[in-house]
Amino acid sequence: MNTLKRYQLIATYRYNITCAENDFTFRLEIYQHDNEFKGIVFQTEFYALSPAFPLEGCKQPAIAHEETEIRDHFFAEHDLIADSEQQVIKLFEEQITQQFLIAPHNTNKETI
């Protein structure tokens, strides 16, 4: 028989990581179903858009700088399942620390 699990979004955190070359921004969403907690990670991507066609009387067309948040599959959903919100946060912070080889205190976390 098919089952349906409903997860409730209980917390959202934004992490800013500063590296020598770039800055990275991640969003960690934590969901709960009964006593199961899971995290889903998104990374903020920045890009620039310029017109694909010439504009009359415009020597240098304006470039629109945009951003979007894309699910980061480096952080597998099945790796961020735990028994509490704090355990999910700990798992994510351990993975991000290993990925960027940073000390945990260099990660800025902000609750949204």
mmCIF file of C-alpha atoms in Angstrom:
data_model
loop_
_atom_site.group_PDB
_atom_site.id
_atom_site.type_symbol
_atom_site.label_atom_id
_atom_site.label_comp_id
_atom_site.label_asym_id
_atom_site.label_seq_id
_atom_site.Cartn_x
_atom_site.Cartn_y
_atom_site.Cartn_z
ATOM 1 C CA MET A 1 0.000 0.000 0.000
ATOM 2 C CA ASN A 2 1.211 3.503 -0.763
ATOM 3 C CA THR A 3 1.947 5.878 2.084
ATOM 4 C CA LEU A 4 2.203 9.619 2.309
ATOM 5 C CA LYS A 5 4.646 11.347 4.663
ATOM 6 C CA ARG A 6 4.123 15.015 5.361
ATOM 7 C CA TYR A 7 7.173 16.977 6.484
ATOM 8 C CA GLN A 8 6.868 20.385 8.092
ATOM 9 C CA LEU A 9 9.518 23.035 7.528
ATOM 10 C CA ILE A 10 10.652 23.937 11.034
ATOM 11 C CA ALA A 11 13.826 25.961 10.502
ATOM 12 C CA THR A 12 15.852 27.693 7.831
ATOM 13 C CA TYR A 13 19.488 28.703 8.265
ATOM 14 C CA ARG A 14 21.756 30.658 5.944
ATOM 15 C CA TYR A 15 25.502 30.004 5.999
ATOM 16 C CA ASN A 16 28.104 32.358 4.530
ATOM 17 C CA ILE A 17 31.537 30.914 3.856
ATOM 18 C CA THR A 18 34.429 33.173 2.958
ATOM 19 C CA CYS A 19 37.305 31.591 1.064
ATOM 20 C CA ALA A 20 40.384 33.191 -0.439
ATOM 21 C CA GLU A 21 38.914 33.335 -3.943
ATOM 22 C CA ASN A 22 35.135 33.340 -3.476
ATOM 23 C CA ASP A 23 32.283 33.680 -1.049
ATOM 24 C CA PHE A 24 29.688 30.919 -0.850
ATOM 25 C CA THR A 25 26.167 31.101 0.530
ATOM 26 C CA PHE A 26 24.171 28.036 1.515
ATOM 27 C CA ARG A 27 20.627 27.677 2.840
ATOM 28 C CA LEU A 28 19.833 24.720 5.097
ATOM 29 C CA GLU A 29 16.135 23.875 5.434
ATOM 30 C CA ILE A 30 15.170 21.464 8.203
ATOM 31 C CA TYR A 31 11.966 19.454 7.967
ATOM 32 C CA GLN A 32 10.259 17.278 10.579
ATOM 33 C CA HIS A 33 7.986 14.236 10.331
ATOM 34 C CA ASP A 34 7.136 12.761 13.737
ATOM 35 C CA ASN A 35 10.577 12.149 15.314
ATOM 36 C CA GLU A 36 12.477 12.226 12.027
ATOM 37 C CA PHE A 37 14.334 15.362 10.980
ATOM 38 C CA LYS A 38 15.941 15.908 7.591
ATOM 39 C CA GLY A 39 17.896 18.687 5.973
ATOM 40 C CA ILE A 40 17.883 19.937 2.406
ATOM 41 C CA VAL A 41 20.691 22.229 1.211
ATOM 42 C CA PHE A 42 20.544 24.962 -1.427
ATOM 43 C CA GLN A 43 23.471 27.001 -2.760
ATOM 44 C CA THR A 44 23.111 30.587 -3.940
ATOM 45 C CA GLU A 45 24.358 31.062 -7.494
ATOM 46 C CA PHE A 46 25.092 34.499 -8.953
ATOM 47 C CA TYR A 47 25.040 35.253 -12.667
ATOM 48 C CA ALA A 48 24.901 38.196 -15.057
ATOM 49 C CA LEU A 49 22.464 38.624 -17.937
ATOM 50 C CA SER A 50 23.122 40.821 -20.921
ATOM 51 C CA PRO A 51 20.828 41.472 -23.895
ATOM 52 C CA ALA A 52 21.201 39.014 -26.765
ATOM 53 C CA PHE A 53 20.255 41.653 -29.339
ATOM 54 C CA PRO A 54 21.618 45.151 -30.032
ATOM 55 C CA LEU A 55 19.817 48.107 -28.497
ATOM 56 C CA GLU A 56 19.444 51.275 -30.568
ATOM 57 C CA GLY A 57 21.560 54.177 -29.358
ATOM 58 C CA CYS A 58 23.137 52.155 -26.569
ATOM 59 C CA LYS A 59 26.884 51.615 -26.758
ATOM 60 C CA GLN A 60 27.080 49.472 -23.646
ATOM 61 C CA PRO A 61 23.873 47.604 -22.722
ATOM 62 C CA ALA A 62 23.039 47.200 -19.059
ATOM 63 C CA ILE A 63 23.878 43.900 -17.455
ATOM 64 C CA ALA A 64 21.446 42.514 -14.911
ATOM 65 C CA HIS A 65 23.095 40.785 -11.968
ATOM 66 C CA GLU A 66 20.816 38.092 -10.599
ATOM 67 C CA GLU A 67 20.913 35.298 -8.077
ATOM 68 C CA THR A 68 19.048 32.049 -7.588
ATOM 69 C CA GLU A 69 19.161 29.230 -5.085
ATOM 70 C CA ILE A 70 19.769 25.772 -6.505
ATOM 71 C CA ARG A 71 19.518 22.507 -4.629
ATOM 72 C CA ASP A 72 23.026 21.365 -3.797
ATOM 73 C CA HIS A 73 23.184 17.625 -4.444
ATOM 74 C CA PHE A 74 26.651 17.394 -2.898
ATOM 75 C CA PHE A 75 24.721 17.201 0.378
ATOM 76 C CA ALA A 76 22.648 14.051 -0.139
ATOM 77 C CA GLU A 77 19.254 14.154 1.534
ATOM 78 C CA HIS A 78 19.760 10.691 3.069
ATOM 79 C CA ASP A 79 22.976 11.939 4.742
ATOM 80 C CA LEU A 80 21.147 14.718 6.583
ATOM 81 C CA ILE A 81 18.561 12.628 8.456
ATOM 82 C CA ALA A 82 18.695 12.578 12.252
ATOM 83 C CA ASP A 83 16.665 12.410 15.458
ATOM 84 C CA SER A 84 16.766 16.153 16.176
ATOM 85 C CA GLU A 85 17.164 19.536 14.531
ATOM 86 C CA GLN A 86 20.515 20.048 16.273
ATOM 87 C CA GLN A 87 21.844 16.739 14.919
ATOM 88 C CA VAL A 88 20.931 17.759 11.353
ATOM 89 C CA ILE A 89 22.758 21.063 11.869
ATOM 90 C CA LYS A 90 25.793 19.202 13.238
ATOM 91 C CA LEU A 91 25.840 16.787 10.256
ATOM 92 C CA PHE A 92 25.642 19.683 7.792
ATOM 93 C CA GLU A 93 28.342 21.698 9.552
ATOM 94 C CA GLU A 94 30.650 18.655 9.619
ATOM 95 C CA GLN A 95 30.162 18.132 5.876
ATOM 96 C CA ILE A 96 30.645 21.812 5.012
ATOM 97 C CA THR A 97 33.778 21.949 7.178
ATOM 98 C CA GLN A 98 35.241 18.927 5.370
ATOM 99 C CA GLN A 99 34.264 20.283 1.945
ATOM 100 C CA PHE A 100 35.912 23.672 2.473
ATOM 101 C CA LEU A 101 38.595 22.575 4.959
ATOM 102 C CA ILE A 102 37.657 25.340 7.362
ATOM 103 C CA ALA A 103 37.527 25.676 11.096
ATOM 104 C CA PRO A 104 33.918 25.577 12.355
ATOM 105 C CA HIS A 105 34.141 29.100 13.821
ATOM 106 C CA ASN A 106 34.745 30.566 10.310
ATOM 107 C CA THR A 107 31.241 29.574 9.197
ATOM 108 C CA ASN A 108 28.709 32.343 9.748
ATOM 109 C CA LYS A 109 25.218 30.975 10.419
ATOM 110 C CA GLU A 110 22.111 33.106 10.476
ATOM 111 C CA THR A 111 18.557 31.948 11.188
ATOM 112 C CA ILE A 112 16.016 33.085 8.631
#
